[in-house]
Amino acid sequence: MKFNIVNEIKLSYSRKGNSDIVISNSYDAAEVFRQHFDSDEIDYRESFFALYLNQSNKVLGIRKISESGISSTIVDVRIIMQTALLCNASSIIVAHNHPSGNLKPSNEDLKITKNIKNASEFLNIKLLDHCI
């Protein structure tokens, strides 16, 4: 009898340090995001981050989702949700920069926000904001 061998999947989540940061509004979230964007690259490379919060809006962690070129970055909603499930997040806030400095959301920004919102609602996780 022949047995097929399949890969074992191992997922892990680790909090390095104990963050006591509580997010009360978009300004609080923006401050956390600013600390994680690379200040040397923010003017020429677009990056996308997700911030994960518990039931009390206490920060569980932050993750860089993608980093790409001058005018766009590819965002895989599954990666955002995977991390949310892994750290038992109750809510998320996402953010990305526009190297142009334009704070108006593009049509693509609105589309990805809608996709993230739909996925998070399905998983009973709140999407609180999408900061640019």
CSV table of N, CA and C in Angstrom, one decimal:
chain,number,residue,atom,x,y,z
A,1,MET,N,0.8,-1.2,0.0
A,1,MET,CA,0.0,0.0,0.0
A,1,MET,C,0.9,1.2,0.0
A,2,LYS,N,0.6,2.2,-0.8
A,2,LYS,CA,1.4,3.4,-1.0
A,2,LYS,C,0.6,4.6,-0.3
A,3,PHE,N,1.3,5.3,0.5
A,3,PHE,CA,0.8,6.5,1.2
A,3,PHE,C,1.3,7.8,0.6
A,4,ASN,N,0.5,8.7,0.3
A,4,ASN,CA,0.9,10.0,-0.2
A,4,ASN,C,1.3,10.9,1.0
A,5,ILE,N,2.4,11.5,0.9
A,5,ILE,CA,2.9,12.4,1.9
A,5,ILE,C,2.5,13.8,1.5
A,6,VAL,N,1.9,14.5,2.5
A,6,VAL,CA,1.5,15.9,2.3
A,6,VAL,C,2.3,16.8,3.2
A,7,ASN,N,2.4,18.0,2.9
A,7,ASN,CA,3.1,19.0,3.7
A,7,ASN,C,2.3,19.3,4.9
A,8,GLU,N,3.0,19.4,6.0
A,8,GLU,CA,2.4,19.9,7.3
A,8,GLU,C,2.3,21.4,7.3
A,9,ILE,N,1.2,22.0,7.7
A,9,ILE,CA,1.1,23.4,7.8
A,9,ILE,C,1.2,23.8,9.2
A,10,LYS,N,2.1,24.8,9.4
A,10,LYS,CA,2.3,25.3,10.7
A,10,LYS,C,2.2,26.8,10.7
A,11,LEU,N,1.3,27.3,11.5
A,11,LEU,CA,1.1,28.8,11.6
A,11,LEU,C,1.4,29.2,13.0
A,12,SER,N,2.0,30.4,13.1
A,12,SER,CA,2.4,30.9,14.5
A,12,SER,C,2.2,32.4,14.5
A,13,TYR,N,2.0,32.9,15.7
A,13,TYR,CA,1.9,34.3,16.0
A,13,TYR,C,2.6,34.6,17.2
A,14,SER,N,3.5,35.6,17.2
A,14,SER,CA,4.3,35.9,18.4
A,14,SER,C,4.2,37.4,18.5
A,15,ARG,N,4.0,37.9,19.8
A,15,ARG,CA,4.0,39.3,20.1
A,15,ARG,C,5.4,39.6,20.7
A,16,LYS,N,6.2,40.3,20.0
A,16,LYS,CA,7.5,40.7,20.6
A,16,LYS,C,7.2,42.0,21.4
A,17,GLY,N,7.3,41.9,22.7
A,17,GLY,CA,7.0,43.1,23.5
A,17,GLY,C,5.5,43.1,23.9
A,18,ASN,N,5.2,44.0,24.7
A,18,ASN,CA,3.8,44.2,25.1
A,18,ASN,C,3.4,45.6,24.9
A,19,SER,N,2.6,45.7,23.8
A,19,SER,CA,2.2,47.1,23.4
A,19,SER,C,1.0,47.5,24.3
A,20,ASP,N,1.0,48.6,24.8
A,20,ASP,CA,-0.1,49.1,25.6
A,20,ASP,C,-0.8,50.2,24.8
A,21,ILE,N,-0.6,50.3,23.5
A,21,ILE,CA,-1.2,51.4,22.7
A,21,ILE,C,-2.7,51.1,22.5
A,22,VAL,N,-3.5,52.0,22.8
A,22,VAL,CA,-4.9,51.9,22.5
A,22,VAL,C,-5.3,52.9,21.4
A,23,ILE,N,-6.0,52.5,20.4
A,23,ILE,CA,-6.4,53.4,19.3
A,23,ILE,C,-7.8,53.9,19.6
A,24,SER,N,-7.8,55.2,19.7
A,24,SER,CA,-9.1,55.9,20.0
A,24,SER,C,-9.7,56.6,18.8
A,25,ASN,N,-8.8,56.9,17.8
A,25,ASN,CA,-9.3,57.6,16.6
A,25,ASN,C,-8.3,57.4,15.5
A,26,SER,N,-8.6,58.0,14.3
A,26,SER,CA,-7.7,57.8,13.2
A,26,SER,C,-6.4,58.5,13.4
A,27,TYR,N,-6.3,59.5,14.2
A,27,TYR,CA,-5.0,60.2,14.4
A,27,TYR,C,-4.1,59.3,15.2
A,28,ASP,N,-4.6,58.5,16.2
A,28,ASP,CA,-3.8,57.6,16.9
A,28,ASP,C,-3.3,56.5,16.0
A,29,ALA,N,-4.1,56.0,15.1
A,29,ALA,CA,-3.7,55.0,14.1
A,29,ALA,C,-2.6,55.6,13.2
A,30,ALA,N,-2.8,56.8,12.7
A,30,ALA,CA,-1.8,57.4,11.8
A,30,ALA,C,-0.4,57.5,12.5
A,31,GLU,N,-0.4,57.8,13.8
A,31,GLU,CA,0.8,57.9,14.5
A,31,GLU,C,1.6,56.6,14.5
A,32,VAL,N,0.8,55.5,14.7
A,32,VAL,CA,1.5,54.2,14.7
A,32,VAL,C,2.0,53.8,13.3
A,33,PHE,N,1.2,54.1,12.3
A,33,PHE,CA,1.6,53.8,11.0
A,33,PHE,C,2.8,54.6,10.6
A,34,ARG,N,2.9,55.9,11.0
A,34,ARG,CA,4.0,56.7,10.6
A,34,ARG,C,5.4,56.2,11.1
A,35,GLN,N,5.3,55.5,12.3
A,35,GLN,CA,6.5,54.9,12.9
A,35,GLN,C,7.0,53.7,12.1
A,36,HIS,N,6.1,53.1,11.2
A,36,HIS,CA,6.5,51.9,10.5
A,36,HIS,C,6.8,52.1,9.0
A,37,PHE,N,6.3,53.3,8.5
A,37,PHE,CA,6.7,53.6,7.1
A,37,PHE,C,8.2,54.0,7.1
A,38,ASP,N,8.9,53.5,6.0
A,38,ASP,CA,10.3,53.9,5.9
A,38,ASP,C,10.4,55.3,5.4
A,39,SER,N,10.9,56.2,6.2
A,39,SER,CA,10.9,57.6,5.9
A,39,SER,C,11.8,57.9,4.7
A,40,ASP,N,12.8,57.0,4.4
A,40,ASP,CA,13.7,57.2,3.3
A,40,ASP,C,13.0,56.8,1.9
A,41,GLU,N,11.9,56.1,2.0
A,41,GLU,CA,11.2,55.6,0.8
A,41,GLU,C,9.8,56.1,0.6
A,42,ILE,N,9.2,56.7,1.6
A,42,ILE,CA,7.8,57.1,1.6
A,42,ILE,C,7.5,58.0,0.4
A,43,ASP,N,8.4,58.8,-0.1
A,43,ASP,CA,8.2,59.7,-1.2
A,43,ASP,C,8.3,59.1,-2.5
A,44,TYR,N,8.8,57.8,-2.6
A,44,TYR,CA,8.9,57.3,-4.0
A,44,TYR,C,8.4,55.8,-4.1
A,45,ARG,N,8.0,55.2,-3.0
A,45,ARG,CA,7.6,53.8,-3.1
A,45,ARG,C,6.3,53.7,-2.2
A,46,GLU,N,5.3,53.1,-2.8
A,46,GLU,CA,4.0,52.9,-2.1
A,46,GLU,C,4.1,51.6,-1.3
A,47,SER,N,3.6,51.7,0.0
A,47,SER,CA,3.6,50.6,0.9
A,47,SER,C,2.2,50.5,1.5
A,48,PHE,N,1.8,49.3,1.9
A,48,PHE,CA,0.5,49.0,2.5
A,48,PHE,C,0.7,48.3,3.8
A,49,PHE,N,0.1,48.8,4.9
A,49,PHE,CA,0.2,48.1,6.2
A,49,PHE,C,-1.2,47.8,6.7
A,50,ALA,N,-1.3,46.9,7.6
A,50,ALA,CA,-2.5,46.6,8.4
A,50,ALA,C,-2.1,46.6,9.9
A,51,LEU,N,-3.0,47.2,10.6
A,51,LEU,CA,-2.9,47.3,12.1
A,51,LEU,C,-4.0,46.4,12.7
A,52,TYR,N,-3.7,45.6,13.6
A,52,TYR,CA,-4.6,44.6,14.2
A,52,TYR,C,-4.9,45.0,15.6
A,53,LEU,N,-6.2,45.0,16.0
A,53,LEU,CA,-6.6,45.4,17.3
A,53,LEU,C,-7.5,44.4,18.0
A,54,ASN,N,-7.4,44.4,19.3
A,54,ASN,CA,-8.3,43.5,20.1
A,54,ASN,C,-9.7,44.1,20.3
A,55,GLN,N,-10.5,43.5,21.1
A,55,GLN,CA,-11.8,44.0,21.4
A,55,GLN,C,-11.8,45.4,22.1
A,56,SER,N,-10.8,45.7,22.8
A,56,SER,CA,-10.6,47.0,23.5
A,56,SER,C,-9.9,48.0,22.6
A,57,ASN,N,-9.7,47.8,21.4
A,57,ASN,CA,-8.9,48.6,20.5
A,57,ASN,C,-7.4,48.8,20.9
A,58,LYS,N,-6.9,47.8,21.6
A,58,LYS,CA,-5.5,47.7,22.0
A,58,LYS,C,-4.8,47.1,20.8
A,59,VAL,N,-3.6,47.6,20.5
A,59,VAL,CA,-2.9,47.1,19.3
A,59,VAL,C,-2.3,45.7,19.6
A,60,LEU,N,-2.6,44.8,18.7
A,60,LEU,CA,-2.0,43.5,18.8
A,60,LEU,C,-0.7,43.4,18.0
A,61,GLY,N,-0.7,44.1,16.9
A,61,GLY,CA,0.5,44.1,16.0
A,61,GLY,C,0.2,44.9,14.7
A,62,ILE,N,1.3,45.0,14.0
A,62,ILE,CA,1.2,45.7,12.7
A,62,ILE,C,1.9,44.8,11.7
A,63,ARG,N,1.5,44.8,10.4
A,63,ARG,CA,2.1,44.0,9.4
A,63,ARG,C,2.2,44.7,8.1
A,64,LYS,N,3.4,44.7,7.5
A,64,LYS,CA,3.5,45.2,6.1
A,64,LYS,C,2.9,44.2,5.2
A,65,ILE,N,1.9,44.6,4.4
A,65,ILE,CA,1.2,43.7,3.5
A,65,ILE,C,1.9,43.7,2.2
A,66,SER,N,2.3,44.9,1.7
A,66,SER,CA,3.0,44.9,0.4
A,66,SER,C,3.8,46.2,0.3
A,67,GLU,N,4.7,46.2,-0.7
A,67,GLU,CA,5.5,47.3,-1.0
A,67,GLU,C,5.9,47.2,-2.5
A,68,SER,N,5.6,48.2,-3.2
A,68,SER,CA,5.8,48.1,-4.7
A,68,SER,C,6.5,49.4,-5.3
A,69,GLY,N,5.8,49.9,-6.3
A,69,GLY,CA,6.4,51.0,-7.1
A,69,GLY,C,5.9,52.3,-6.7
A,70,ILE,N,6.0,53.2,-7.7
A,70,ILE,CA,5.7,54.7,-7.5
A,70,ILE,C,4.2,54.9,-7.4
A,71,SER,N,3.4,54.2,-8.1
A,71,SER,CA,2.0,54.6,-8.2
A,71,SER,C,1.0,53.5,-7.8
A,72,SER,N,1.5,52.4,-7.3
A,72,SER,CA,0.6,51.3,-6.9
A,72,SER,C,1.4,50.3,-6.1
A,73,THR,N,0.6,49.5,-5.4
A,73,THR,CA,1.1,48.3,-4.7
A,73,THR,C,0.0,47.2,-4.7
A,74,ILE,N,0.4,46.0,-4.8
A,74,ILE,CA,-0.6,44.9,-4.9
A,74,ILE,C,-0.9,44.5,-3.5
A,75,VAL,N,-2.2,44.4,-3.2
A,75,VAL,CA,-2.7,44.1,-1.9
A,75,VAL,C,-3.5,42.8,-2.0
A,76,ASP,N,-3.1,41.8,-1.3
A,76,ASP,CA,-3.8,40.5,-1.3
A,76,ASP,C,-4.6,40.5,0.0
A,77,VAL,N,-5.9,40.6,-0.2
A,77,VAL,CA,-6.9,40.6,1.0
A,77,VAL,C,-6.7,39.4,1.9
A,78,ARG,N,-6.4,38.3,1.3
A,78,ARG,CA,-6.2,37.0,2.0
A,78,ARG,C,-5.1,37.1,3.1
A,79,ILE,N,-4.1,37.8,2.7
A,79,ILE,CA,-2.9,38.0,3.7
A,79,ILE,C,-3.4,38.8,4.8
A,80,ILE,N,-4.1,39.9,4.6
A,80,ILE,CA,-4.7,40.7,5.6
A,80,ILE,C,-5.5,39.9,6.6
A,81,MET,N,-6.4,39.1,6.0
A,81,MET,CA,-7.4,38.3,6.8
A,81,MET,C,-6.7,37.2,7.5
A,82,GLN,N,-5.7,36.6,6.9
A,82,GLN,CA,-4.9,35.5,7.5
A,82,GLN,C,-4.3,36.0,8.8
A,83,THR,N,-3.7,37.1,8.8
A,83,THR,CA,-3.0,37.6,10.0
A,83,THR,C,-4.0,38.0,11.0
A,84,ALA,N,-5.2,38.6,10.6
A,84,ALA,CA,-6.2,38.9,11.5
A,84,ALA,C,-6.7,37.7,12.3
A,85,LEU,N,-6.9,36.6,11.6
A,85,LEU,CA,-7.4,35.4,12.2
A,85,LEU,C,-6.3,34.8,13.1
A,86,LEU,N,-5.0,34.9,12.7
A,86,LEU,CA,-3.9,34.3,13.4
A,86,LEU,C,-3.7,35.0,14.8
A,87,CYS,N,-3.9,36.3,14.8
A,87,CYS,CA,-3.7,37.0,16.1
A,87,CYS,C,-5.0,37.3,16.8
A,88,ASN,N,-6.1,36.7,16.4
A,88,ASN,CA,-7.4,36.9,17.0
A,88,ASN,C,-7.9,38.3,17.1
A,89,ALA,N,-7.7,39.0,16.0
A,89,ALA,CA,-8.0,40.4,15.9
A,89,ALA,C,-9.6,40.6,15.9
A,90,SER,N,-10.0,41.6,16.6
A,90,SER,CA,-11.5,42.0,16.5
A,90,SER,C,-11.7,43.0,15.5
A,91,SER,N,-10.7,43.8,15.2
A,91,SER,CA,-10.8,44.8,14.2
A,91,SER,C,-9.4,45.1,13.5
A,92,ILE,N,-9.5,45.8,12.4
A,92,ILE,CA,-8.3,46.1,11.7
A,92,ILE,C,-8.4,47.6,11.1
A,93,ILE,N,-7.3,48.2,10.9
A,93,ILE,CA,-7.2,49.5,10.3
A,93,ILE,C,-6.1,49.3,9.2
A,94,VAL,N,-6.3,49.7,8.0
A,94,VAL,CA,-5.3,49.6,7.0
A,94,VAL,C,-4.8,51.0,6.6
A,95,ALA,N,-3.6,51.0,6.0
A,95,ALA,CA,-3.1,52.3,5.6
A,95,ALA,C,-2.1,52.1,4.4
A,96,HIS,N,-2.0,53.1,3.6
A,96,HIS,CA,-1.0,53.1,2.6
A,96,HIS,C,-0.6,54.5,2.2
A,97,ASN,N,0.5,54.7,1.6
A,97,ASN,CA,0.9,56.1,1.3
A,97,ASN,C,0.8,56.3,-0.2
A,98,HIS,N,0.6,57.6,-0.6
A,98,HIS,CA,0.7,58.0,-2.0
A,98,HIS,C,2.0,58.8,-2.1
A,99,PRO,N,3.0,58.3,-2.8
A,99,PRO,CA,4.2,59.1,-3.0
A,99,PRO,C,4.0,60.4,-3.6
A,100,SER,N,2.9,60.6,-4.3
A,100,SER,CA,2.6,61.9,-4.9
A,100,SER,C,2.2,62.9,-3.8
A,101,GLY,N,1.8,62.5,-2.7
A,101,GLY,CA,1.3,63.4,-1.6
A,101,GLY,C,-0.2,63.6,-1.7
A,102,ASN,N,-0.8,63.1,-2.7
A,102,ASN,CA,-2.3,63.3,-2.9
A,102,ASN,C,-3.0,62.4,-1.9
A,103,LEU,N,-3.8,63.0,-1.1
A,103,LEU,CA,-4.5,62.3,0.0
A,103,LEU,C,-5.9,61.8,-0.5
A,104,LYS,N,-6.3,62.1,-1.7
A,104,LYS,CA,-7.6,61.6,-2.2
A,104,LYS,C,-7.5,60.2,-2.7
A,105,PRO,N,-8.4,59.3,-2.2
A,105,PRO,CA,-8.4,57.9,-2.6
A,105,PRO,C,-8.7,57.7,-4.1
A,106,SER,N,-7.9,56.9,-4.7
A,106,SER,CA,-8.1,56.6,-6.1
A,106,SER,C,-9.3,55.6,-6.3
A,107,ASN,N,-9.7,55.3,-7.5
A,107,ASN,CA,-10.7,54.3,-7.7
A,107,ASN,C,-10.2,52.9,-7.2
A,108,GLU,N,-8.9,52.6,-7.4
A,108,GLU,CA,-8.3,51.4,-6.9
A,108,GLU,C,-8.4,51.3,-5.4
A,109,ASP,N,-8.1,52.4,-4.8
A,109,ASP,CA,-8.1,52.5,-3.3
A,109,ASP,C,-9.5,52.2,-2.8
A,110,LEU,N,-10.5,52.7,-3.4
A,110,LEU,CA,-11.9,52.5,-3.1
A,110,LEU,C,-12.3,51.0,-3.3
A,111,LYS,N,-11.8,50.4,-4.4
A,111,LYS,CA,-12.1,49.0,-4.7
A,111,LYS,C,-11.5,48.1,-3.7
A,112,ILE,N,-10.2,48.3,-3.3
A,112,ILE,CA,-9.5,47.4,-2.4
A,112,ILE,C,-10.2,47.6,-1.0
A,113,THR,N,-10.6,48.8,-0.6
A,113,THR,CA,-11.2,49.0,0.7
A,113,THR,C,-12.5,48.2,0.7
A,114,LYS,N,-13.3,48.3,-0.3
A,114,LYS,CA,-14.5,47.5,-0.4
A,114,LYS,C,-14.3,46.0,-0.3
A,115,ASN,N,-13.2,45.5,-0.9
A,115,ASN,CA,-12.9,44.1,-0.9
A,115,ASN,C,-12.5,43.7,0.6
A,116,ILE,N,-11.7,44.5,1.2
A,116,ILE,CA,-11.3,44.3,2.6
A,116,ILE,C,-12.5,44.3,3.5
A,117,LYS,N,-13.3,45.3,3.3
A,117,LYS,CA,-14.5,45.4,4.1
A,117,LYS,C,-15.4,44.1,4.0
A,118,ASN,N,-15.6,43.7,2.8
A,118,ASN,CA,-16.5,42.5,2.5
A,118,ASN,C,-15.9,41.3,3.2
A,119,ALA,N,-14.6,41.1,3.1
A,119,ALA,CA,-13.9,39.9,3.7
A,119,ALA,C,-14.0,40.0,5.2
A,120,SER,N,-13.7,41.2,5.7
A,120,SER,CA,-13.7,41.3,7.2
A,120,SER,C,-15.1,41.1,7.8
A,121,GLU,N,-16.1,41.6,7.1
A,121,GLU,CA,-17.5,41.4,7.5
A,121,GLU,C,-17.9,39.9,7.6
A,122,PHE,N,-17.4,39.2,6.5
A,122,PHE,CA,-17.7,37.8,6.5
A,122,PHE,C,-17.1,37.0,7.7
A,123,LEU,N,-15.9,37.5,8.1
A,123,LEU,CA,-15.2,36.9,9.2
A,123,LEU,C,-15.5,37.5,10.6
A,124,ASN,N,-16.5,38.4,10.6
A,124,ASN,CA,-16.9,39.1,11.8
A,124,ASN,C,-15.8,39.9,12.5
A,125,ILE,N,-15.0,40.6,11.6
A,125,ILE,CA,-13.9,41.4,12.0
A,125,ILE,C,-14.2,42.8,11.5
A,126,LYS,N,-14.1,43.8,12.3
A,126,LYS,CA,-14.4,45.2,11.8
A,126,LYS,C,-13.3,45.9,11.1
A,127,LEU,N,-13.6,46.4,9.9
A,127,LEU,CA,-12.6,47.3,9.3
A,127,LEU,C,-12.9,48.7,9.8
A,128,LEU,N,-12.1,49.3,10.6
A,128,LEU,CA,-12.4,50.6,11.2
A,128,LEU,C,-12.0,51.8,10.3
A,129,ASP,N,-10.9,51.6,9.5
A,129,ASP,CA,-10.5,52.8,8.7
A,129,ASP,C,-9.5,52.3,7.7
A,130,HIS,N,-9.4,53.1,6.6
A,130,HIS,CA,-8.3,53.0,5.6
A,130,HIS,C,-7.7,54.4,5.5
A,131,CYS,N,-6.5,54.5,6.0
A,131,CYS,CA,-5.8,55.8,6.0
A,131,CYS,C,-4.9,55.9,4.8
A,132,ILE,N,-4.8,57.1,4.3
A,132,ILE,CA,-3.8,57.4,3.3
A,132,ILE,C,-2.9,58.5,3.8
